[in-house]
Short mmCIF file of C-alpha atoms in Angstrom, two decimals:
data_model
loop_
_atom_site.label_atom_id
_atom_site.label_comp_id
_atom_site.label_asym_id
_atom_site.label_seq_id
_atom_site.Cartn_x
_atom_site.Cartn_y
_atom_site.Cartn_z
CA MET A 1081 32.17 -46.54 18.82
CA SER A 1082 30.62 -45.59 15.54
CA ARG A 1083 31.86 -42.30 14.16
CA VAL A 1084 30.26 -39.85 11.77
CA GLY A 1085 31.37 -40.49 8.19
CA LEU A 1086 32.38 -37.86 5.65
CA VAL A 1087 31.71 -37.47 1.95
CA VAL A 1088 33.75 -35.07 -0.17
CA VAL A 1089 31.95 -33.97 -3.35
CA SER A 1090 34.05 -32.29 -6.00
CA HIS A 1091 33.96 -31.60 -9.72
CA SER A 1092 37.29 -33.40 -9.92
CA ALA A 1093 37.88 -37.02 -8.90
CA ARG A 1094 41.49 -36.24 -8.07
CA LEU A 1095 40.56 -33.24 -5.94
CA ALA A 1096 38.02 -35.28 -3.97
CA ASP A 1097 40.53 -38.10 -3.51
CA GLY A 1098 43.19 -35.65 -2.36
CA VAL A 1099 40.94 -33.98 0.19
CA VAL A 1100 39.94 -37.39 1.54
CA GLU A 1101 43.62 -38.34 1.75
CA VAL A 1102 44.46 -35.26 3.82
CA ALA A 1103 41.42 -35.68 6.08
CA ALA A 1104 42.10 -39.38 6.61
CA GLN A 1105 45.61 -38.64 7.79
CA MET A 1106 44.18 -36.43 10.54
CA ALA A 1107 41.49 -38.87 11.51
CA PRO A 1108 42.49 -42.49 10.90
CA ASN A 1109 39.29 -43.94 12.36
CA VAL A 1110 36.88 -41.84 10.32
CA THR A 1111 35.41 -43.19 7.09
CA ALA A 1112 35.81 -40.48 4.46
CA VAL A 1113 34.62 -41.21 0.93
CA ALA A 1114 35.40 -39.23 -2.22
CA ALA A 1115 32.70 -38.51 -4.80
CA GLY A 1116 34.43 -36.53 -7.51
CA GLY A 1117 33.96 -36.20 -11.24
CA THR A 1118 31.32 -37.56 -13.58
CA ALA A 1119 30.58 -41.21 -14.22
CA ASP A 1120 32.67 -41.11 -17.40
CA GLY A 1121 35.66 -39.60 -15.65
CA GLY A 1122 35.06 -35.99 -16.69
CA ILE A 1123 34.80 -32.81 -14.67
CA GLY A 1124 31.46 -32.52 -12.92
CA THR A 1125 29.43 -34.11 -10.18
CA ASP A 1126 27.42 -37.30 -10.30
CA PHE A 1127 24.31 -37.80 -8.21
CA ASP A 1128 24.61 -41.58 -8.15
CA ALA A 1129 28.24 -41.41 -7.03
CA VAL A 1130 27.37 -39.03 -4.19
CA THR A 1131 24.44 -41.22 -3.12
CA ALA A 1132 26.67 -44.32 -3.13
CA ALA A 1133 29.38 -42.44 -1.20
CA ILE A 1134 26.88 -41.47 1.50
CA GLU A 1135 25.89 -45.14 1.86
CA ASN A 1136 29.51 -46.23 2.06
CA ALA A 1137 30.49 -43.54 4.56
CA ASP A 1138 27.75 -44.32 7.05
CA GLY A 1139 28.80 -46.54 9.90
CA GLY A 1140 25.58 -45.86 11.80
CA ALA A 1141 26.31 -42.41 13.22
CA GLY A 1142 25.35 -40.43 10.13
CA VAL A 1143 27.25 -38.66 7.39
CA VAL A 1144 28.37 -35.09 6.77
CA VAL A 1145 28.74 -34.03 3.13
CA LEU A 1146 31.13 -31.31 1.94
CA TYR A 1147 31.21 -29.96 -1.61
CA ASP A 1148 33.41 -27.71 -3.71
CA LEU A 1149 31.48 -25.27 -5.88
CA GLY A 1150 28.59 -24.48 -8.19
CA SER A 1151 26.46 -27.42 -9.21
CA ALA A 1152 28.23 -29.67 -6.70
CA ARG A 1153 26.13 -27.94 -4.07
CA MET A 1154 22.89 -28.77 -5.86
CA ILE A 1155 23.88 -32.40 -6.39
CA ALA A 1156 25.02 -32.67 -2.77
CA GLU A 1157 21.77 -31.07 -1.55
CA MET A 1158 19.65 -33.53 -3.51
CA ALA A 1159 21.70 -36.52 -2.41
CA VAL A 1160 21.44 -35.43 1.21
CA GLU A 1161 17.71 -34.97 0.80
CA ALA A 1162 17.32 -38.41 -0.75
CA ALA A 1163 19.33 -40.01 2.05
CA ASP A 1164 17.93 -39.87 5.55
CA ASN A 1165 21.23 -40.13 7.37
CA ALA A 1166 23.19 -37.22 5.93
CA ARG A 1167 23.57 -33.49 6.34
CA LEU A 1168 25.33 -30.82 4.34
CA ALA A 1169 28.21 -28.72 5.64
CA ASP A 1170 28.71 -25.37 3.95
CA GLY A 1171 32.38 -24.76 4.64
CA PRO A 1172 35.70 -24.44 2.83
CA LEU A 1173 36.48 -27.81 1.26
CA VAL A 1174 39.99 -28.59 2.50
CA GLU A 1175 39.94 -26.85 5.86
CA GLY A 1176 36.34 -27.94 6.37
CA ALA A 1177 37.10 -31.58 5.64
CA VAL A 1178 40.06 -31.55 8.02
CA ALA A 1179 38.10 -29.85 10.79
CA ALA A 1180 35.15 -32.18 10.24
CA ALA A 1181 37.39 -35.25 10.24
CA VAL A 1182 39.06 -34.21 13.47
CA ALA A 1183 35.69 -33.51 15.09
CA ALA A 1184 34.33 -36.87 13.88
CA GLU A 1185 37.44 -38.64 15.14
CA GLY A 1186 36.71 -37.17 18.56
CA GLY A 1187 33.22 -38.63 18.52
CA ALA A 1188 31.24 -35.51 17.68
CA ASP A 1189 27.67 -35.91 16.43
CA PRO A 1190 26.70 -34.92 12.85
CA ALA A 1191 25.59 -31.42 13.87
CA ALA A 1192 28.91 -30.75 15.62
CA VAL A 1193 30.92 -32.23 12.74
CA ALA A 1194 29.08 -30.00 10.26
CA HIS A 1195 29.57 -27.04 12.58
CA ALA A 1196 33.31 -27.72 12.72
CA ALA A 1197 33.47 -27.72 8.91
CA GLU A 1198 31.42 -24.57 8.60
CA ASN A 1199 33.61 -22.69 11.06
CA ALA A 1200 36.86 -23.95 9.60
CA ALA A 1201 37.52 -20.67 7.86
CA GLY A 1202 37.97 -19.23 11.36
CA PRO A 1203 35.64 -17.18 13.49
CA PRO A 1204 35.65 -13.42 12.99
CA ASP A 1205 38.04 -11.53 15.22
CA GLU A 1206 36.33 -10.54 18.40
CA PRO A 1207 37.58 -7.87 20.76
CA ALA A 1208 38.84 -9.31 24.02
CA PRO A 1209 36.25 -8.98 26.78
CA THR A 1210 37.13 -6.30 29.24
CA THR A 1211 35.29 -7.81 32.18
CA GLY A 1212 36.09 -10.88 34.24
CA GLU A 1213 39.38 -12.36 35.30
CA SER A 1214 42.52 -12.78 33.30
CA GLU A 1215 44.84 -15.76 33.68
CA GLU A 1216 47.84 -17.21 31.98
CA ALA A 1217 50.29 -20.08 32.22
CA VAL A 1218 53.29 -21.42 30.36
CA VAL A 1219 52.91 -25.06 29.38
CA THR A 1220 55.54 -27.46 28.04
CA LEU A 1221 54.17 -30.01 25.62
CA THR A 1222 55.33 -33.48 26.63
CA ASN A 1223 53.49 -35.56 24.05
CA GLU A 1224 55.40 -36.30 20.88
CA ILE A 1225 53.13 -34.71 18.26
CA GLY A 1226 52.34 -31.64 20.35
CA LEU A 1227 49.23 -29.69 19.40
CA HIS A 1228 48.51 -31.74 16.31
CA ALA A 1229 45.22 -33.24 15.11
CA ARG A 1230 43.75 -35.16 18.04
CA PRO A 1231 45.35 -33.10 20.83
CA ALA A 1232 44.21 -29.91 19.07
CA ALA A 1233 40.71 -31.31 18.82
CA THR A 1234 40.77 -32.29 22.50
CA VAL A 1235 41.82 -28.78 23.51
CA ALA A 1236 39.30 -27.09 21.24
CA ARG A 1237 36.43 -29.21 22.55
CA ALA A 1238 37.39 -28.56 26.18
CA MET A 1239 37.79 -24.82 25.64
CA THR A 1240 34.46 -24.58 23.86
CA GLU A 1241 32.74 -25.77 27.00
CA ILE A 1242 34.30 -23.13 29.27
CA ASP A 1243 33.07 -19.55 29.38
CA ALA A 1244 36.39 -17.88 28.66
CA THR A 1245 38.30 -16.49 25.70
CA VAL A 1246 41.42 -18.61 25.40
CA THR A 1247 44.43 -17.75 23.27
CA VAL A 1248 47.40 -20.02 22.77
CA HIS A 1249 50.73 -18.33 22.00
CA PHE A 1250 53.69 -20.07 20.41
CA GLY A 1251 56.57 -17.84 19.41
CA THR A 1252 54.99 -14.87 17.73
CA ALA A 1253 51.93 -16.82 16.57
CA THR A 1254 48.62 -16.96 18.38
CA ALA A 1255 45.63 -19.22 18.03
CA ASP A 1256 42.05 -19.23 19.25
CA GLY A 1257 41.84 -22.03 21.81
CA ARG A 1258 38.50 -23.14 20.35
CA SER A 1259 39.74 -23.58 16.80
CA VAL A 1260 41.19 -26.95 15.89
CA LEU A 1261 42.78 -25.62 12.74
CA ALA A 1262 44.25 -22.53 14.37
CA LEU A 1263 45.78 -24.67 17.12
CA MET A 1264 47.23 -27.08 14.57
CA GLY A 1265 48.49 -24.12 12.58
CA LEU A 1266 50.75 -23.08 15.45
CA GLY A 1267 52.95 -26.07 14.67
CA ALA A 1268 53.79 -26.62 18.34
CA ARG A 1269 55.46 -30.02 18.79
CA GLY A 1270 56.57 -32.14 21.72
CA GLY A 1271 59.10 -30.28 23.87
CA ASP A 1272 57.85 -26.86 22.78
CA ARG A 1273 56.77 -24.32 25.37
CA ILE A 1274 53.52 -22.52 24.71
CA ARG A 1275 51.75 -19.78 26.63
CA VAL A 1276 48.03 -19.97 27.34
CA THR A 1277 46.12 -16.81 28.17
CA ALA A 1278 42.46 -16.61 29.11
CA THR A 1279 40.02 -13.85 29.92
CA GLY A 1280 36.40 -13.98 30.96
CA PRO A 1281 34.33 -15.31 33.86
CA ARG A 1282 36.02 -18.72 33.94
CA ALA A 1283 39.51 -17.79 32.81
CA ALA A 1284 41.16 -19.65 35.68
CA ASP A 1285 39.20 -22.83 34.93
CA ALA A 1286 40.20 -22.63 31.29
CA VAL A 1287 43.91 -22.32 32.02
CA ARG A 1288 43.81 -25.06 34.65
CA THR A 1289 41.93 -27.37 32.27
CA PHE A 1290 44.52 -26.72 29.58
CA GLN A 1291 47.33 -27.53 32.00
CA GLU A 1292 45.62 -30.75 33.06
CA LEU A 1293 45.10 -31.82 29.44
CA ALA A 1294 48.75 -31.12 28.64
CA ALA A 1295 49.91 -33.02 31.74
CA ASP A 1296 47.84 -35.97 30.50
CA ASN A 1297 49.47 -35.66 27.05
CA PHE A 1298 46.00 -34.73 25.75
CA GLY A 1299 44.86 -38.30 26.27
CA ASP A 1300 47.34 -39.75 23.77
CA MET B 1283 -8.42 -46.05 -7.92
CA THR B 1284 -11.63 -44.95 -6.31
CA VAL B 1285 -10.35 -45.32 -2.77
CA GLY B 1286 -6.67 -45.09 -1.77
CA CYS B 1287 -3.64 -45.14 -4.02
CA THR B 1288 -1.29 -48.03 -3.28
CA ALA B 1289 2.30 -48.46 -4.44
CA ALA B 1290 1.02 -50.61 -7.32
CA ASP B 1291 -1.52 -47.94 -8.34
CA LEU B 1292 1.20 -45.33 -8.28
CA VAL B 1293 3.49 -47.48 -10.41
CA THR B 1294 0.65 -47.76 -12.94
CA ALA B 1295 0.28 -43.97 -12.93
CA ILE B 1296 4.02 -43.46 -13.39
CA ARG B 1297 4.01 -45.90 -16.32
CA ALA B 1298 1.16 -43.91 -17.86
CA ALA B 1299 3.16 -40.71 -17.37
CA ALA B 1300 6.17 -42.29 -19.08
CA ALA B 1301 3.97 -43.28 -22.01
CA THR B 1302 2.62 -39.72 -22.25
CA VAL B 1303 6.12 -38.27 -22.25
CA ALA B 1304 7.15 -40.66 -25.02
CA GLU B 1305 4.04 -39.75 -27.02
CA HIS B 1306 4.70 -36.00 -26.67
CA ARG B 1307 8.48 -36.19 -27.05
CA VAL B 1308 8.54 -34.40 -30.41
CA GLU B 1309 6.08 -31.73 -29.26
CA LEU B 1310 8.24 -30.96 -26.22
CA ILE B 1311 11.36 -30.89 -28.36
CA GLN B 1312 9.70 -28.40 -30.71
CA LEU B 1313 8.50 -26.20 -27.85
CA ASP B 1314 11.97 -26.21 -26.34
CA ARG B 1315 13.66 -25.62 -29.68
CA ALA B 1316 11.67 -22.38 -30.03
CA ILE B 1317 12.89 -20.85 -26.77
CA GLY B 1318 15.40 -23.20 -25.14
CA ASP B 1319 18.04 -25.64 -26.25
CA GLY B 1320 15.66 -28.22 -27.67
CA ASP B 1321 16.52 -31.07 -25.37
CA HIS B 1322 13.56 -31.09 -22.99
CA GLY B 1323 11.55 -33.77 -24.80
CA GLU B 1324 14.60 -35.94 -25.38
CA ASN B 1325 15.84 -35.63 -21.80
CA LEU B 1326 12.48 -36.23 -20.19
CA ASP B 1327 11.78 -39.22 -22.41
CA ARG B 1328 15.16 -40.72 -21.60
CA GLY B 1329 14.54 -40.08 -17.90
CA PHE B 1330 11.13 -41.73 -17.85
CA LYS B 1331 12.41 -44.71 -19.87
CA ALA B 1332 15.06 -45.10 -17.16
CA VAL B 1333 12.28 -44.83 -14.57
CA LEU B 1334 10.43 -47.70 -16.27
CA ALA B 1335 13.61 -49.77 -16.17
CA ALA B 1336 14.21 -48.92 -12.52
CA LEU B 1337 10.62 -49.79 -11.57
CA GLY B 1338 11.05 -53.11 -13.34
CA GLN B 1339 14.19 -53.93 -11.39
CA SER B 1340 13.21 -52.85 -7.89
CA THR B 1341 10.57 -53.88 -5.42
CA VAL B 1342 8.99 -50.80 -3.95
CA ASP B 1343 6.88 -51.30 -0.86
CA ASP B 1344 4.97 -48.07 -0.48
CA PRO B 1345 4.02 -44.97 -2.49
CA SER B 1346 6.80 -42.93 -0.90
CA ALA B 1347 9.40 -45.43 -2.12
CA VAL B 1348 7.96 -45.34 -5.65
CA LEU B 1349 8.18 -41.54 -5.71
CA LYS B 1350 11.74 -41.65 -4.36
CA LEU B 1351 12.84 -44.12 -7.01
CA VAL B 1352 11.33 -41.87 -9.69
CA ALA B 1353 13.10 -38.88 -8.12
CA THR B 1354 16.58 -40.39 -7.92
CA THR B 1355 16.30 -41.84 -11.42
CA LEU B 1356 15.21 -38.52 -12.94
CA ILE B 1357 17.98 -36.66 -11.11
CA SER B 1358 20.66 -38.99 -12.40
CA LYS B 1359 19.29 -39.53 -15.92
CA VAL B 1360 17.70 -36.26 -17.04
CA GLY B 1361 20.16 -33.59 -18.07
CA GLY B 1362 19.71 -29.86 -17.95
CA ALA B 1363 17.59 -28.17 -15.32
CA ALA B 1364 14.64 -30.53 -15.73
CA GLY B 1365 16.32 -33.47 -13.97
CA PRO B 1366 17.05 -31.68 -10.71
CA LEU B 1367 13.70 -29.82 -10.84
CA TYR B 1368 11.46 -32.82 -11.52
CA GLY B 1369 13.70 -34.95 -9.31
CA THR B 1370 13.30 -32.57 -6.41
CA ALA B 1371 9.54 -32.39 -7.03
CA PHE B 1372 9.21 -36.18 -6.74
CA LEU B 1373 11.68 -36.28 -3.84
CA ARG B 1374 9.65 -33.77 -1.81
CA ALA B 1375 6.44 -35.56 -2.72
CA SER B 1376 8.04 -38.79 -1.48
CA THR B 1377 8.97 -37.20 1.84
CA ALA B 1378 5.49 -35.70 2.22
CA VAL B 1379 3.81 -39.11 2.11
CA LYS B 1380 6.44 -41.12 3.97
CA ASP B 1381 5.29 -44.27 5.80
CA ARG B 1382 1.81 -44.25 4.25
CA ALA B 1383 0.74 -47.55 2.74
CA GLU B 1384 -2.09 -45.95 0.75
CA LEU B 1385 -2.51 -42.35 -0.31
CA THR B 1386 -5.77 -40.48 0.24
CA ALA B 1387 -6.99 -37.53 -1.82
CA ALA B 1388 -5.59 -35.23 0.87
CA ASP B 1389 -2.22 -37.00 0.69
CA VAL B 1390 -2.09 -36.45 -3.06
CA ALA B 1391 -2.82 -32.74 -2.60
CA GLU B 1392 -0.14 -32.57 0.08
CA ALA B 1393 2.37 -34.32 -2.18
CA LEU B 1394 1.65 -31.80 -4.96
CA THR B 1395 2.15 -28.91 -2.54
CA ALA B 1396 5.46 -30.37 -1.40
CA ALA B 1397 6.51 -30.90 -5.01
CA LEU B 1398 5.86 -27.24 -5.83
CA GLY B 1399 7.83 -26.22 -2.74
CA GLY B 1400 10.76 -28.31 -3.97
CA VAL B 1401 10.67 -26.88 -7.48
CA VAL B 1402 10.58 -23.31 -6.15
CA ALA B 1403 13.38 -24.01 -3.66
CA ARG B 1404 15.56 -25.61 -6.32
CA GLY B 1405 14.88 -23.34 -9.27
CA LYS B 1406 14.13 -20.08 -7.46
CA ALA B 1407 11.46 -19.26 -10.06
CA GLU B 1408 8.32 -17.32 -9.26
CA PRO B 1409 4.92 -17.39 -10.93
CA GLY B 1410 5.11 -15.40 -14.15
CA ASP B 1411 8.73 -16.30 -14.89
CA LYS B 1412 7.57 -18.63 -17.70
CA THR B 1413 8.62 -21.91 -16.12
CA MET B 1414 7.02 -25.11 -14.84
CA VAL B 1415 6.11 -23.13 -11.71
CA ASP B 1416 3.44 -21.43 -13.85
CA ALA B 1417 1.74 -24.79 -14.34
CA LEU B 1418 2.41 -26.30 -10.94
CA THR B 1419 1.29 -23.30 -8.86
CA PRO B 1420 -2.29 -23.18 -10.19
CA ALA B 1421 -2.36 -26.99 -10.11
CA VAL B 1422 -1.65 -26.99 -6.38
CA GLN B 1423 -4.22 -24.26 -5.79
CA ALA B 1424 -6.85 -26.26 -7.67
CA ALA B 1425 -5.94 -29.63 -6.13
CA THR B 1426 -9.00 -30.22 -3.98
CA GLY B 1427 -11.72 -32.85 -4.09
CA GLU B 1428 -13.27 -35.86 -2.43
CA SER B 1429 -11.36 -38.42 -4.48
CA ILE B 1430 -7.88 -38.70 -5.89
CA THR B 1431 -9.36 -38.54 -9.38
CA GLU B 1432 -11.09 -35.25 -8.56
CA VAL B 1433 -7.92 -33.78 -7.04
CA LEU B 1434 -5.72 -34.78 -9.95
CA THR B 1435 -8.25 -33.85 -12.65
CA ALA B 1436 -8.65 -30.37 -11.15
CA ALA B 1437 -4.87 -30.05 -10.83
CA ALA B 1438 -4.25 -31.19 -14.41
CA GLU B 1439 -6.81 -28.78 -15.87
CA ALA B 1440 -5.36 -25.87 -13.89
CA ALA B 1441 -1.85 -26.87 -14.92
CA GLN B 1442 -2.75 -26.83 -18.61
CA ALA B 1443 -4.46 -23.44 -18.20
CA GLY B 1444 -1.29 -22.26 -16.48
CA ALA B 1445 0.86 -23.64 -19.29
CA ASP B 1446 -1.35 -21.95 -21.90
CA ALA B 1447 -0.95 -18.69 -19.99
CA THR B 1448 2.84 -18.88 -20.37
CA VAL B 1449 2.55 -18.23 -24.13
CA PRO B 1450 2.58 -14.40 -23.98
CA LEU B 1451 5.05 -14.26 -21.09
CA VAL B 1452 8.65 -13.11 -21.37
CA ALA B 1453 10.91 -15.67 -19.70
CA ARG B 1454 12.79 -14.56 -16.62
CA LYS B 1455 14.34 -17.89 -15.63
CA GLY B 1456 16.09 -20.71 -17.43
CA ARG B 1457 17.57 -20.87 -20.89
CA ALA B 1458 14.59 -19.05 -22.43
CA SER B 1459 15.36 -15.92 -20.41
CA TYR B 1460 18.40 -15.32 -22.66
CA LEU B 1461 15.97 -14.62 -25.49
CA GLY B 1462 14.27 -11.78 -23.62
CA GLU B 1463 11.26 -10.44 -25.53
CA ARG B 1464 11.68 -13.08 -28.22
CA SER B 1465 10.62 -15.75 -25.71
CA ALA B 1466 7.08 -14.35 -25.84
CA GLY B 1467 4.65 -16.14 -28.16
CA HIS B 1468 5.73 -19.66 -27.23
CA MET B 1469 4.47 -22.01 -24.54
CA ASP B 1470 7.03 -22.91 -21.92
CA PRO B 1471 8.05 -26.55 -22.45
CA GLY B 1472 8.50 -27.20 -18.72
CA ALA B 1473 5.02 -25.90 -17.96
CA ARG B 1474 3.65 -28.06 -20.78
CA SER B 1475 5.41 -31.21 -19.55
CA THR B 1476 4.12 -30.56 -16.02
CA ALA B 1477 0.57 -30.32 -17.37
CA LEU B 1478 1.08 -33.51 -19.41
CA LEU B 1479 2.34 -35.46 -16.40
CA LEU B 1480 -0.56 -34.34 -14.23
CA ARG B 1481 -3.05 -35.24 -16.95
CA ALA B 1482 -1.50 -38.70 -17.23
CA PHE B 1483 -1.79 -39.14 -13.45
CA ALA B 1484 -5.43 -37.94 -13.49
CA GLU B 1485 -6.36 -40.32 -16.30
CA ALA B 1486 -4.63 -43.22 -14.54
CA ALA B 1487 -6.54 -42.39 -11.37
CA ALA B 1488 -9.85 -42.34 -13.23
CA ARG B 1489 -9.30 -45.83 -14.64
#
């Protein structure tokens, strides 16, 4: 399966390389390419480098481009416009790259990968819906890495498709069930017990789906 | 170029534009020195020399590909604001005429409209800000005619009139805006280079 590739555009070569390194660790099968610094090794962004990175990152499923600040956006915009296989994601660089990489690893299309990056800063807090059912369950994680990259992505994708507000509780921390990064941020590992609560029209479905995914070790 | 404009015709026109830029390099430098940082002529000349080199090295199959090669070369070789602005203009023009083997007069007008859209989107300048938009906007409005030569000649004349009209303006965008009132009394170098390029294209079309 061909996955969406990523390009990280930064004023600094080392920053771009570092972000790619972090993203690659979360998503070993995703091609992420750094385009940082100017051609002569200085601070800045280089159109040709970004264009080449987009070419190198594309395995046939398209490319999502993230950028750091200022003129990097303009260079990234022009490179995306000149390529016909790329799109821009306007999200936080590090969190966005990780969220995008995890989404791409899971086989998401370019629009969904860009969306993951753009929402990586976290959705605004919403009040819990007062209508519909309310369900909860305690789940023991039996896979070794727990709610880490791919399992977190699996959960977030599944919860996104169900009309319910899902919250995952671990110790005193809580996470939105639709947010890959929030789920990863819980730090729940194999053997840990987490509590899943859901409200909304399909709360029961959401909790049952979560339990099924956990029982299947999230497909790992 | 009485009928359609092929990739080869367009390459000829681009070469003519590069020659015009080289010829007017010092004039553009002097205009920019008055109200900017003085590098417009130098940058544009370097960019179009790189375009000539790129055209010599690549095989370009259709007009859209020629415009795209010009765009990417200008973006990567022209410093300052002019590279991204002219680059985006050529990039949008390229997209506007994608997959056409020969350009008609209507295609040329459409490409100019797309180019203006790109410049405005990139630079956020409006008419009256004393920028290349002041040449390109009237050029697009005037770009009508039965033949490509008519379209480009009308556009080039309107562009030069637009550039001339920037003389009394106070700059509101770009480096010149830092000068405030002192920017009045000088022609905007970007508007002038836009008019020069369009005139070069029109003359190439007429030949």
